[in-house]
Amino acid sequence: MADSLFDTSAMEKPRILILGGTTEARELARRLAEDSRFDTVISLAGRTADPKPQPAKTRIGGFGGAEGLAHFLSDEEIALLVDATHPFAARISHNATEAAQRTGTRLLALRRPEWQPEPGDRWTSVESVAEAVHALGTAPRRVFLAIGRQEAFHFEAAPQHSYIIRSVDPVTPPLNLPDQQAILATGPFAEADEAALLEAQKIDVIVAKNSGGSATYGKIEAARRLGIEVIMVERRKPANVPAVDTCDEALDRIAHWLAPA
Ligand code: NAP
């Protein structure tokens, strides 16, 4: 293809498409880009206004559903699709499974393990952000909302609480809530800084997604130390596809599957 990001002069190299948007995807892209045996491109949704530069060839924007992704996989002769998207990005993972099946493309999921509750944690586990709103209860509370901006609108149903809302980009459209304060920040977040924020803002409950990984774990550790409740939105059961937990495991699997003996 004339406008392909892949190296059209090196068709013998297996082509890898990474679906990204996470720290792990970025790390995998960096390490594969340094590996001359493979030709790697990372794909981003384009949600973040000012994304960190990626350490590999990058395409940005949706594919047009599972069908569009299937066309991309066929047209670009992709040997391996790596789904390294965020564990709560359900639609793209569903599309990846379907497109890989349709085209017979190998699929590998790179998913960081979920956090597990530890002694001292005060978690209330819920299945969705909408359920988290109910779990806050009716009495006014000071809430630290750390679920990203896309589903923050659910909390308009509970305007009696005070909210500190942290996200990478501003919540749009602005939330219709009488008492809210926005913090724009990108992780990683250290436990000591998180504890200082929770204390300064007199937070009595955190709403978080069980994302796993270390970059956003600081607030969970800080909540444990300070005895603050965490309403934890748990993950849905993932599709049954070959999956690994870490970048190292992904590289081993890729070498096993794709590298010439
Ligand atoms: P989503 O609901 O699963 O996906 C919505 C649509 O966005 C997809 O159907 C696809 O459009 C497009 N898309 C998503 N990821 C893409 C990628 N890596 N490359 C190209 N297109 C992509 O996803 P989301 O929850 O909006 O998340 C968007 C991105 O942000 C993901 O890449 C994810 O890794 C990252 N992220 C998400 C969260 C979260 O909590 N959801 C947190 C941190 C980072 P088409 O159907 O047109 O192909």
PDB file of C-alpha atoms and ligand atoms in Angstrom:
ATOM      1  CA  MET A   1       0.000   0.000   0.000  1.00  0.00           C
ATOM      2  CA  ALA A   2       1.376   3.386  -0.979  1.00  0.00           C
ATOM      3  CA  ASP A   3       0.553   5.080   2.349  1.00  0.00           C
ATOM      4  CA  SER A   4       1.363   2.124   4.580  1.00  0.00           C
ATOM      5  CA  LEU A   5       3.377   2.765   7.724  1.00  0.00           C
ATOM      6  CA  PHE A   6       4.885  -0.678   7.388  1.00  0.00           C
ATOM      7  CA  ASP A   7       8.137  -1.199   5.531  1.00  0.00           C
ATOM      8  CA  THR A   8       6.964  -2.220   2.052  1.00  0.00           C
ATOM      9  CA  SER A   9      10.515  -3.103   1.000  1.00  0.00           C
ATOM     10  CA  ALA A  10      10.804  -5.753   3.726  1.00  0.00           C
ATOM     11  CA  MET A  11       7.748  -7.955   3.290  1.00  0.00           C
ATOM     12  CA  GLU A  12       9.597 -10.973   4.676  1.00  0.00           C
ATOM     13  CA  LYS A  13       9.522  -9.392   8.140  1.00  0.00           C
ATOM     14  CA  PRO A  14       6.452 -10.396  10.158  1.00  0.00           C
ATOM     15  CA  ARG A  15       4.228  -7.379  10.680  1.00  0.00           C
ATOM     16  CA  ILE A  16       2.912  -6.683  14.156  1.00  0.00           C
ATOM     17  CA  LEU A  17       0.071  -4.305  14.985  1.00  0.00           C
ATOM     18  CA  ILE A  18      -0.171  -3.257  18.636  1.00  0.00           C
ATOM     19  CA  LEU A  19      -3.451  -1.777  19.847  1.00  0.00           C
ATOM     20  CA  GLY A  20      -2.192   0.682  22.446  1.00  0.00           C
ATOM     21  CA  GLY A  21      -3.157   3.411  24.879  1.00  0.00           C
ATOM     22  CA  THR A  22      -1.362   1.965  27.921  1.00  0.00           C
ATOM     23  CA  THR A  23       2.092   2.087  29.500  1.00  0.00           C
ATOM     24  CA  GLU A  24       2.576  -1.590  28.658  1.00  0.00           C
ATOM     25  CA  ALA A  25       1.717  -1.064  24.979  1.00  0.00           C
ATOM     26  CA  ARG A  26       4.228   1.754  24.800  1.00  0.00           C
ATOM     27  CA  GLU A  27       6.929  -0.384  26.381  1.00  0.00           C
ATOM     28  CA  LEU A  28       6.206  -3.302  24.060  1.00  0.00           C
ATOM     29  CA  ALA A  29       6.247  -0.991  21.019  1.00  0.00           C
ATOM     30  CA  ARG A  30       9.605   0.420  22.093  1.00  0.00           C
ATOM     31  CA  ARG A  31      11.168  -2.986  22.509  1.00  0.00           C
ATOM     32  CA  LEU A  32       9.740  -4.390  19.272  1.00  0.00           C
ATOM     33  CA  ALA A  33      10.784  -1.286  17.334  1.00  0.00           C
ATOM     34  CA  GLU A  34      14.359  -2.049  18.393  1.00  0.00           C
ATOM     35  CA  ASP A  35      14.050  -5.631  17.125  1.00  0.00           C
ATOM     36  CA  SER A  36      14.992  -5.756  13.440  1.00  0.00           C
ATOM     37  CA  ARG A  37      13.295  -9.138  12.984  1.00  0.00           C
ATOM     38  CA  PHE A  38       9.855  -7.527  13.088  1.00  0.00           C
ATOM     39  CA  ASP A  39       8.039  -4.593  11.517  1.00  0.00           C
ATOM     40  CA  THR A  40       5.873  -3.010  14.210  1.00  0.00           C
ATOM     41  CA  VAL A  41       3.220  -0.283  14.252  1.00  0.00           C
ATOM     42  CA  ILE A  42       1.295   0.904  17.307  1.00  0.00           C
ATOM     43  CA  SER A  43      -2.269   2.171  17.012  1.00  0.00           C
ATOM     44  CA  LEU A  44      -3.883   4.773  19.289  1.00  0.00           C
ATOM     45  CA  ALA A  45      -7.531   5.794  19.500  1.00  0.00           C
ATOM     46  CA  GLY A  46      -6.627   9.489  19.473  1.00  0.00           C
ATOM     47  CA  ARG A  47      -8.553  10.319  22.663  1.00  0.00           C
ATOM     48  CA  THR A  48      -5.770  12.230  24.426  1.00  0.00           C
ATOM     49  CA  ALA A  49      -5.306  15.808  23.233  1.00  0.00           C
ATOM     50  CA  ASP A  50      -1.549  15.783  23.783  1.00  0.00           C
ATOM     51  CA  PRO A  51      -0.368  12.146  23.781  1.00  0.00           C
ATOM     52  CA  LYS A  52       3.173  11.238  24.815  1.00  0.00           C
ATOM     53  CA  PRO A  53       5.296  10.616  21.701  1.00  0.00           C
ATOM     54  CA  GLN A  54       5.380   6.888  20.967  1.00  0.00           C
ATOM     55  CA  PRO A  55       8.714   5.081  20.596  1.00  0.00           C
ATOM     56  CA  ALA A  56       7.564   3.337  17.377  1.00  0.00           C
ATOM     57  CA  LYS A  57       5.723   3.950  14.113  1.00  0.00           C
ATOM     58  CA  THR A  58       2.261   5.177  15.107  1.00  0.00           C
ATOM     59  CA  ARG A  59      -1.163   5.358  13.499  1.00  0.00           C
ATOM     60  CA  ILE A  60      -3.978   7.288  15.195  1.00  0.00           C
ATOM     61  CA  GLY A  61      -7.771   6.904  15.039  1.00  0.00           C
ATOM     62  CA  GLY A  62     -10.435   4.207  14.903  1.00  0.00           C
ATOM     63  CA  PHE A  63     -10.554   1.536  12.204  1.00  0.00           C
ATOM     64  CA  GLY A  64     -14.326   1.572  11.706  1.00  0.00           C
ATOM     65  CA  GLY A  65     -15.414  -1.273  13.965  1.00  0.00           C
ATOM     66  CA  ALA A  66     -14.443  -4.943  13.754  1.00  0.00           C
ATOM     67  CA  GLU A  67     -15.008  -4.888  10.018  1.00  0.00           C
ATOM     68  CA  GLY A  68     -12.645  -1.956   9.475  1.00  0.00           C
ATOM     69  CA  LEU A  69     -10.017  -3.590  11.652  1.00  0.00           C
ATOM     70  CA  ALA A  70     -10.419  -6.863   9.726  1.00  0.00           C
ATOM     71  CA  HIS A  71      -9.820  -4.990   6.463  1.00  0.00           C
ATOM     72  CA  PHE A  72      -6.717  -3.363   7.928  1.00  0.00           C
ATOM     73  CA  LEU A  73      -5.352  -6.731   9.072  1.00  0.00           C
ATOM     74  CA  SER A  74      -5.900  -8.258   5.618  1.00  0.00           C
ATOM     75  CA  ASP A  75      -4.748  -5.281   3.558  1.00  0.00           C
ATOM     76  CA  GLU A  76      -1.580  -4.841   5.611  1.00  0.00           C
ATOM     77  CA  GLU A  77      -0.913  -8.593   5.888  1.00  0.00           C
ATOM     78  CA  ILE A  78      -0.542  -8.415   9.657  1.00  0.00           C
ATOM     79  CA  ALA A  79       1.046 -11.550  11.145  1.00  0.00           C
ATOM     80  CA  LEU A  80       0.169 -10.735  14.758  1.00  0.00           C
ATOM     81  CA  LEU A  81      -2.316  -8.429  16.441  1.00  0.00           C
ATOM     82  CA  VAL A  82      -1.431  -7.536  20.033  1.00  0.00           C
ATOM     83  CA  ASP A  83      -4.309  -6.177  22.105  1.00  0.00           C
ATOM     84  CA  ALA A  84      -2.477  -4.118  24.720  1.00  0.00           C
ATOM     85  CA  THR A  85      -5.357  -1.706  25.321  1.00  0.00           C
ATOM     86  CA  HIS A  86      -6.603  -0.693  28.760  1.00  0.00           C
ATOM     87  CA  PRO A  87      -8.555  -3.458  30.541  1.00  0.00           C
ATOM     88  CA  PHE A  88     -11.637  -1.209  30.572  1.00  0.00           C
ATOM     89  CA  ALA A  89     -11.499  -0.493  26.820  1.00  0.00           C
ATOM     90  CA  ALA A  90     -14.014  -3.249  26.077  1.00  0.00           C
ATOM     91  CA  ARG A  91     -15.151  -2.317  22.597  1.00  0.00           C
ATOM     92  CA  ILE A  92     -11.756  -2.327  20.920  1.00  0.00           C
ATOM     93  CA  SER A  93     -10.884  -5.648  22.593  1.00  0.00           C
ATOM     94  CA  HIS A  94     -14.139  -7.144  21.342  1.00  0.00           C
ATOM     95  CA  ASN A  95     -13.393  -5.808  17.847  1.00  0.00           C
ATOM     96  CA  ALA A  96      -9.868  -7.236  17.997  1.00  0.00           C
ATOM     97  CA  THR A  97     -11.187 -10.711  18.833  1.00  0.00           C
ATOM     98  CA  GLU A  98     -13.761 -10.584  16.071  1.00  0.00           C
ATOM     99  CA  ALA A  99     -11.419  -9.172  13.410  1.00  0.00           C
ATOM    100  CA  ALA A 100      -8.703 -11.693  14.264  1.00  0.00           C
ATOM    101  CA  GLN A 101     -11.197 -14.546  13.972  1.00  0.00           C
ATOM    102  CA  ARG A 102     -12.572 -13.308  10.659  1.00  0.00           C
ATOM    103  CA  THR A 103      -9.152 -12.940   9.080  1.00  0.00           C
ATOM    104  CA  GLY A 104      -7.344 -15.831  10.774  1.00  0.00           C
ATOM    105  CA  THR A 105      -4.821 -13.406  12.278  1.00  0.00           C
ATOM    106  CA  ARG A 106      -2.972 -14.473  15.420  1.00  0.00           C
ATOM    107  CA  LEU A 107      -4.066 -12.473  18.466  1.00  0.00           C
ATOM    108  CA  LEU A 108      -2.257 -11.987  21.746  1.00  0.00           C
ATOM    109  CA  ALA A 109      -3.680  -9.993  24.663  1.00  0.00           C
ATOM    110  CA  LEU A 110      -1.291  -8.179  26.985  1.00  0.00           C
ATOM    111  CA  ARG A 111      -3.261  -7.506  30.164  1.00  0.00           C
ATOM    112  CA  ARG A 112      -1.802  -6.389  33.438  1.00  0.00           C
ATOM    113  CA  PRO A 113      -3.125  -8.420  36.385  1.00  0.00           C
ATOM    114  CA  GLU A 114      -5.905  -6.989  38.504  1.00  0.00           C
ATOM    115  CA  TRP A 115      -5.104  -5.533  41.919  1.00  0.00           C
ATOM    116  CA  GLN A 116      -6.106  -7.826  44.763  1.00  0.00           C
ATOM    117  CA  PRO A 117      -7.356  -6.506  48.109  1.00  0.00           C
ATOM    118  CA  GLU A 118      -4.795  -6.646  50.905  1.00  0.00           C
ATOM    119  CA  PRO A 119      -5.165  -6.513  54.680  1.00  0.00           C
ATOM    120  CA  GLY A 120      -6.248  -3.000  55.651  1.00  0.00           C
ATOM    121  CA  ASP A 121      -7.999  -2.298  52.347  1.00  0.00           C
ATOM    122  CA  ARG A 122     -11.617  -1.133  52.630  1.00  0.00           C
ATOM    123  CA  TRP A 123     -12.922  -1.977  49.177  1.00  0.00           C
ATOM    124  CA  THR A 124     -16.519  -2.059  48.027  1.00  0.00           C
ATOM    125  CA  SER A 125     -16.432  -3.957  44.720  1.00  0.00           C
ATOM    126  CA  VAL A 126     -18.979  -3.004  42.053  1.00  0.00           C
ATOM    127  CA  GLU A 127     -19.520  -4.155  38.485  1.00  0.00           C
ATOM    128  CA  SER A 128     -19.965  -0.805  36.748  1.00  0.00           C
ATOM    129  CA  VAL A 129     -19.504   2.934  37.160  1.00  0.00           C
ATOM    130  CA  ALA A 130     -23.292   3.327  37.395  1.00  0.00           C
ATOM    131  CA  GLU A 131     -23.275   0.902  40.339  1.00  0.00           C
ATOM    132  CA  ALA A 132     -20.457   2.915  41.944  1.00  0.00           C
ATOM    133  CA  VAL A 133     -22.746   5.958  42.016  1.00  0.00           C
ATOM    134  CA  HIS A 134     -25.285   4.029  44.121  1.00  0.00           C
ATOM    135  CA  ALA A 135     -22.565   2.622  46.356  1.00  0.00           C
ATOM    136  CA  LEU A 136     -21.709   6.187  47.466  1.00  0.00           C
ATOM    137  CA  GLY A 137     -25.015   6.256  49.332  1.00  0.00           C
ATOM    138  CA  THR A 138     -27.327   9.179  49.983  1.00  0.00           C
ATOM    139  CA  ALA A 139     -25.423  11.130  52.676  1.00  0.00           C
ATOM    140  CA  PRO A 140     -23.035  13.795  51.273  1.00  0.00           C
ATOM    141  CA  ARG A 141     -19.410  12.641  51.011  1.00  0.00           C
ATOM    142  CA  ARG A 142     -16.116  13.991  49.727  1.00  0.00           C
ATOM    143  CA  VAL A 143     -15.315  11.842  46.696  1.00  0.00           C
ATOM    144  CA  PHE A 144     -12.060  11.433  44.782  1.00  0.00           C
ATOM    145  CA  LEU A 145     -13.126  10.344  41.299  1.00  0.00           C
ATOM    146  CA  ALA A 146     -10.264   8.586  39.532  1.00  0.00           C
ATOM    147  CA  ILE A 147     -11.991   6.671  36.737  1.00  0.00           C
ATOM    148  CA  GLY A 148     -11.018   8.836  33.757  1.00  0.00           C
ATOM    149  CA  ARG A 149     -13.313  11.322  32.088  1.00  0.00           C
ATOM    150  CA  GLN A 150     -15.458   9.216  29.764  1.00  0.00           C
ATOM    151  CA  GLU A 151     -17.829   7.810  32.383  1.00  0.00           C
ATOM    152  CA  ALA A 152     -17.731  10.669  34.891  1.00  0.00           C
ATOM    153  CA  PHE A 153     -21.177  11.850  33.711  1.00  0.00           C
ATOM    154  CA  HIS A 154     -22.801   9.026  35.718  1.00  0.00           C
ATOM    155  CA  PHE A 155     -22.109  11.008  38.919  1.00  0.00           C
ATOM    156  CA  GLU A 156     -24.508  13.769  37.872  1.00  0.00           C
ATOM    157  CA  ALA A 157     -27.094  11.385  39.358  1.00  0.00           C
ATOM    158  CA  ALA A 158     -25.582  12.036  42.836  1.00  0.00           C
ATOM    159  CA  PRO A 159     -25.181  15.830  43.121  1.00  0.00           C
ATOM    160  CA  GLN A 160     -25.244  15.789  46.954  1.00  0.00           C
ATOM    161  CA  HIS A 161     -21.534  14.817  47.093  1.00  0.00           C
ATOM    162  CA  SER A 162     -18.413  16.992  46.684  1.00  0.00           C
ATOM    163  CA  TYR A 163     -16.135  15.743  43.916  1.00  0.00           C
ATOM    164  CA  ILE A 164     -12.435  16.018  43.155  1.00  0.00           C
ATOM    165  CA  ILE A 165     -12.205  14.698  39.591  1.00  0.00           C
ATOM    166  CA  ARG A 166      -8.818  13.732  38.171  1.00  0.00           C
ATOM    167  CA  SER A 167      -8.355  13.063  34.461  1.00  0.00           C
ATOM    168  CA  VAL A 168      -5.732  13.512  31.738  1.00  0.00           C
ATOM    169  CA  ASP A 169      -7.953  15.832  29.690  1.00  0.00           C
ATOM    170  CA  PRO A 170     -10.914  17.955  30.856  1.00  0.00           C
ATOM    171  CA  VAL A 171     -14.293  16.275  31.203  1.00  0.00           C
ATOM    172  CA  THR A 172     -16.456  17.327  28.261  1.00  0.00           C
ATOM    173  CA  PRO A 173     -19.161  18.457  28.299  1.00  0.00           C
ATOM    174  CA  PRO A 174     -18.611  19.937  31.778  1.00  0.00           C
ATOM    175  CA  LEU A 175     -20.430  18.037  34.524  1.00  0.00           C
ATOM    176  CA  ASN A 176     -23.596  19.440  35.958  1.00  0.00           C
ATOM    177  CA  LEU A 177     -22.539  19.129  39.606  1.00  0.00           C
ATOM    178  CA  PRO A 178     -22.701  21.928  42.202  1.00  0.00           C
ATOM    179  CA  ASP A 179     -19.503  21.039  44.065  1.00  0.00           C
ATOM    180  CA  GLN A 180     -16.678  19.806  41.857  1.00  0.00           C
ATOM    181  CA  GLN A 181     -12.999  20.499  41.350  1.00  0.00           C
ATOM    182  CA  ALA A 182     -10.956  19.245  38.399  1.00  0.00           C
ATOM    183  CA  ILE A 183      -7.366  18.067  38.578  1.00  0.00           C
ATOM    184  CA  LEU A 184      -5.688  17.503  35.204  1.00  0.00           C
ATOM    185  CA  ALA A 185      -2.747  15.149  35.569  1.00  0.00           C
ATOM    186  CA  THR A 186      -1.050  12.180  33.944  1.00  0.00           C
ATOM    187  CA  GLY A 187       0.449   9.348  36.021  1.00  0.00           C
ATOM    188  CA  PRO A 188       2.458   7.765  37.421  1.00  0.00           C
ATOM    189  CA  PHE A 189       1.333   8.964  40.857  1.00  0.00           C
ATOM    190  CA  ALA A 190       3.438   8.246  43.956  1.00  0.00           C
ATOM    191  CA  GLU A 191       1.785   7.023  47.162  1.00  0.00           C
ATOM    192  CA  ALA A 192       3.098   9.939  49.263  1.00  0.00           C
ATOM    193  CA  ASP A 193       1.662  12.507  46.838  1.00  0.00           C
ATOM    194  CA  GLU A 194      -1.649  10.672  46.712  1.00  0.00           C
ATOM    195  CA  ALA A 195      -1.842  10.553  50.520  1.00  0.00           C
ATOM    196  CA  ALA A 196      -1.110  14.292  50.700  1.00  0.00           C
ATOM    197  CA  LEU A 197      -3.880  14.995  48.180  1.00  0.00           C
ATOM    198  CA  LEU A 198      -6.404  12.784  49.999  1.00  0.00           C
ATOM    199  CA  GLU A 199      -5.664  14.464  53.321  1.00  0.00           C
ATOM    200  CA  ALA A 200      -5.602  18.026  51.970  1.00  0.00           C
ATOM    201  CA  GLN A 201      -8.954  17.490  50.254  1.00  0.00           C
ATOM    202  CA  LYS A 202     -10.451  15.628  53.257  1.00  0.00           C
ATOM    203  CA  ILE A 203     -11.483  12.782  50.952  1.00  0.00           C
ATOM    204  CA  ASP A 204     -13.571  10.050  52.597  1.00  0.00           C
ATOM    205  CA  VAL A 205     -14.128   7.801  49.566  1.00  0.00           C
ATOM    206  CA  ILE A 206     -12.291   7.047  46.312  1.00  0.00           C
ATOM    207  CA  VAL A 207     -13.938   5.689  43.183  1.00  0.00           C
ATOM    208  CA  ALA A 208     -11.419   3.762  41.068  1.00  0.00           C
ATOM    209  CA  LYS A 209     -11.300   1.168  38.293  1.00  0.00           C
ATOM    210  CA  ASN A 210      -9.411  -2.049  38.957  1.00  0.00           C
ATOM    211  CA  SER A 211      -6.917  -1.201  36.239  1.00  0.00           C
ATOM    212  CA  GLY A 212      -3.911  -3.043  37.691  1.00  0.00           C
ATOM    213  CA  GLY A 213      -0.330  -1.899  37.164  1.00  0.00           C
ATOM    214  CA  SER A 214       1.822   0.374  39.271  1.00  0.00           C
ATOM    215  CA  ALA A 215       1.228   3.823  37.706  1.00  0.00           C
ATOM    216  CA  THR A 216      -2.107   4.451  39.469  1.00  0.00           C
ATOM    217  CA  TYR A 217      -1.696   2.109  42.450  1.00  0.00           C
ATOM    218  CA  GLY A 218      -0.441   4.899  44.728  1.00  0.00           C
ATOM    219  CA  LYS A 219      -3.967   6.038  45.585  1.00  0.00           C
ATOM    220  CA  ILE A 220      -4.917   2.483  46.615  1.00  0.00           C
ATOM    221  CA  GLU A 221      -1.882   2.216  48.909  1.00  0.00           C
ATOM    222  CA  ALA A 222      -2.562   5.686  50.325  1.00  0.00           C
ATOM    223  CA  ALA A 223      -6.219   4.782  50.971  1.00  0.00           C
ATOM    224  CA  ARG A 224      -5.093   1.636  52.829  1.00  0.00           C
ATOM    225  CA  ARG A 225      -2.747   3.643  55.029  1.00  0.00           C
ATOM    226  CA  LEU A 226      -5.340   6.329  55.759  1.00  0.00           C
ATOM    227  CA  GLY A 227      -8.262   3.901  56.195  1.00  0.00           C
ATOM    228  CA  ILE A 228     -10.247   5.444  53.333  1.00  0.00           C
ATOM    229  CA  GLU A 229     -12.946   3.423  51.548  1.00  0.00           C
ATOM    230  CA  VAL A 230     -12.385   2.586  47.866  1.00  0.00           C
ATOM    231  CA  ILE A 231     -15.334   1.830  45.624  1.00  0.00           C
ATOM    232  CA  MET A 232     -13.629  -0.439  43.126  1.00  0.00           C
ATOM    233  CA  VAL A 233     -15.149  -0.918  39.686  1.00  0.00           C
ATOM    234  CA  GLU A 234     -14.133  -4.463  38.767  1.00  0.00           C
ATOM    235  CA  ARG A 235     -13.342  -5.708  35.262  1.00  0.00           C
ATOM    236  CA  ARG A 236     -15.684  -7.685  33.100  1.00  0.00           C
ATOM    237  CA  LYS A 237     -14.570 -11.210  32.279  1.00  0.00           C
ATOM    238  CA  PRO A 238     -12.197 -10.909  29.284  1.00  0.00           C
ATOM    239  CA  ALA A 239     -12.576 -12.886  26.060  1.00  0.00           C
ATOM    240  CA  ASN A 240     -10.917 -16.264  25.966  1.00  0.00           C
ATOM    241  CA  VAL A 241      -7.849 -15.400  23.864  1.00  0.00           C
ATOM    242  CA  PRO A 242      -4.161 -16.187  24.430  1.00  0.00           C
ATOM    243  CA  ALA A 243      -3.034 -13.673  27.042  1.00  0.00           C
ATOM    244  CA  VAL A 244       0.083 -12.670  28.960  1.00  0.00           C
ATOM    245  CA  ASP A 245       0.564 -10.393  31.982  1.00  0.00           C
ATOM    246  CA  THR A 246       3.810  -8.624  31.160  1.00  0.00           C
ATOM    247  CA  CYS A 247       5.820  -7.145  28.354  1.00  0.00           C
ATOM    248  CA  ASP A 248       8.592  -9.739  28.855  1.00  0.00           C
ATOM    249  CA  GLU A 249       6.115 -12.586  28.524  1.00  0.00           C
ATOM    250  CA  ALA A 250       4.677 -10.965  25.381  1.00  0.00           C
ATOM    251  CA  LEU A 251       8.150 -10.723  23.827  1.00  0.00           C
ATOM    252  CA  ASP A 252       8.855 -14.390  24.610  1.00  0.00           C
ATOM    253  CA  ARG A 253       5.576 -15.440  23.050  1.00  0.00           C
ATOM    254  CA  ILE A 254       6.133 -13.266  19.966  1.00  0.00           C
ATOM    255  CA  ALA A 255       9.636 -14.659  19.449  1.00  0.00           C
ATOM    256  CA  HIS A 256       8.279 -18.190  19.815  1.00  0.00           C
ATOM    257  CA  TRP A 257       5.456 -17.610  17.345  1.00  0.00           C
ATOM    258  CA  LEU A 258       7.059 -15.368  14.745  1.00  0.00           C
ATOM    259  CA  ALA A 259      10.845 -15.381  14.843  1.00  0.00           C
ATOM    260  CA  PRO A 260      12.633 -17.566  12.316  1.00  0.00           C
ATOM    261  CA  ALA A 261      14.378 -20.499  14.016  1.00  0.00           C
TER     262      ALA A 261
HETATM  263  P1  NAP B   1     -13.242   1.531  23.580  1.00  0.00           P
HETATM  264  O1  NAP B   1     -14.513   2.074  24.134  1.00  0.00           O
HETATM  265  O2  NAP B   1     -12.942   0.102  23.775  1.00  0.00           O
HETATM  266  O3  NAP B   1     -13.152   1.803  22.024  1.00  0.00           O
HETATM  267  C1  NAP B   1     -13.998   2.729  21.335  1.00  0.00           C
HETATM  268  C2  NAP B   1     -13.486   2.890  19.924  1.00  0.00           C
HETATM  269  O4  NAP B   1     -12.254   3.629  19.926  1.00  0.00           O
HETATM  270  C3  NAP B   1     -13.159   1.580  19.238  1.00  0.00           C
HETATM  271  O5  NAP B   1     -14.312   0.958  18.727  1.00  0.00           O
HETATM  272  C4  NAP B   1     -12.184   2.052  18.181  1.00  0.00           C
HETATM  273  O6  NAP B   1     -12.867   2.696  17.110  1.00  0.00           O
HETATM  274  C5  NAP B   1     -11.411   3.135  18.898  1.00  0.00           C
HETATM  275  N1  NAP B   1     -10.172   2.627  19.531  1.00  0.00           N
HETATM  276  C6  NAP B   1      -9.981   2.273  20.837  1.00  0.00           C
HETATM  277  N2  NAP B   1      -8.706   1.933  21.055  1.00  0.00           N
HETATM  278  C7  NAP B   1      -8.066   2.065  19.856  1.00  0.00           C
HETATM  279  C8  NAP B   1      -6.724   1.886  19.446  1.00  0.00           C
HETATM  280  N3  NAP B   1      -5.772   1.507  20.307  1.00  0.00           N
HETATM  281  N4  NAP B   1      -6.422   2.133  18.136  1.00  0.00           N
HETATM  282  C9  NAP B   1      -7.385   2.540  17.269  1.00  0.00           C
HETATM  283  N5  NAP B   1      -8.661   2.746  17.605  1.00  0.00           N
HETATM  284  C10 NAP B   1      -9.005   2.512  18.880  1.00  0.00           C
HETATM  285  O7  NAP B   1     -11.996   2.373  24.113  1.00  0.00           O
HETATM  286  P2  NAP B   1     -11.938   3.559  25.199  1.00  0.00           P
HETATM  287  O8  NAP B   1     -12.322   3.024  26.531  1.00  0.00           O
HETATM  288  O9  NAP B   1     -12.620   4.752  24.612  1.00  0.00           O
HETATM  289  O10 NAP B   1     -10.353   3.800  25.232  1.00  0.00           O
HETATM  290  C11 NAP B   1      -9.712   4.469  24.161  1.00  0.00           C
HETATM  291  C12 NAP B   1      -8.229   4.277  24.286  1.00  0.00           C
HETATM  292  O11 NAP B   1      -7.782   4.800  25.544  1.00  0.00           O
HETATM  293  C13 NAP B   1      -7.814   2.804  24.240  1.00  0.00           C
HETATM  294  O12 NAP B   1      -6.788   2.680  23.303  1.00  0.00           O
HETATM  295  C14 NAP B   1      -7.367   2.470  25.661  1.00  0.00           C
HETATM  296  O13 NAP B   1      -6.269   1.592  25.676  1.00  0.00           O
HETATM  297  C15 NAP B   1      -7.042   3.836  26.252  1.00  0.00           C
HETATM  298  N6  NAP B   1      -7.400   3.947  27.676  1.00  0.00           N
HETATM  299  C16 NAP B   1      -8.660   3.642  28.098  1.00  0.00           C
HETATM  300  C17 NAP B   1      -8.980   3.733  29.451  1.00  0.00           C
HETATM  301  C18 NAP B   1     -10.351   3.366  29.984  1.00  0.00           C
HETATM  302  O14 NAP B   1     -10.552   3.429  31.217  1.00  0.00           O
HETATM  303  N7  NAP B   1     -11.310   2.972  29.144  1.00  0.00           N
HETATM  304  C19 NAP B   1      -7.999   4.151  30.358  1.00  0.00           C
HETATM  305  C20 NAP B   1      -6.705   4.459  29.888  1.00  0.00           C
HETATM  306  C21 NAP B   1      -6.424   4.353  28.547  1.00  0.00           C
HETATM  307  P3  NAP B   1     -13.294   1.913  15.777  1.00  0.00           P
HETATM  308  O15 NAP B   1     -14.431   1.036  16.168  1.00  0.00           O
HETATM  309  O16 NAP B   1     -13.638   2.995  14.826  1.00  0.00           O
HETATM  310  O17 NAP B   1     -12.093   1.109  15.350  1.00  0.00           O
END
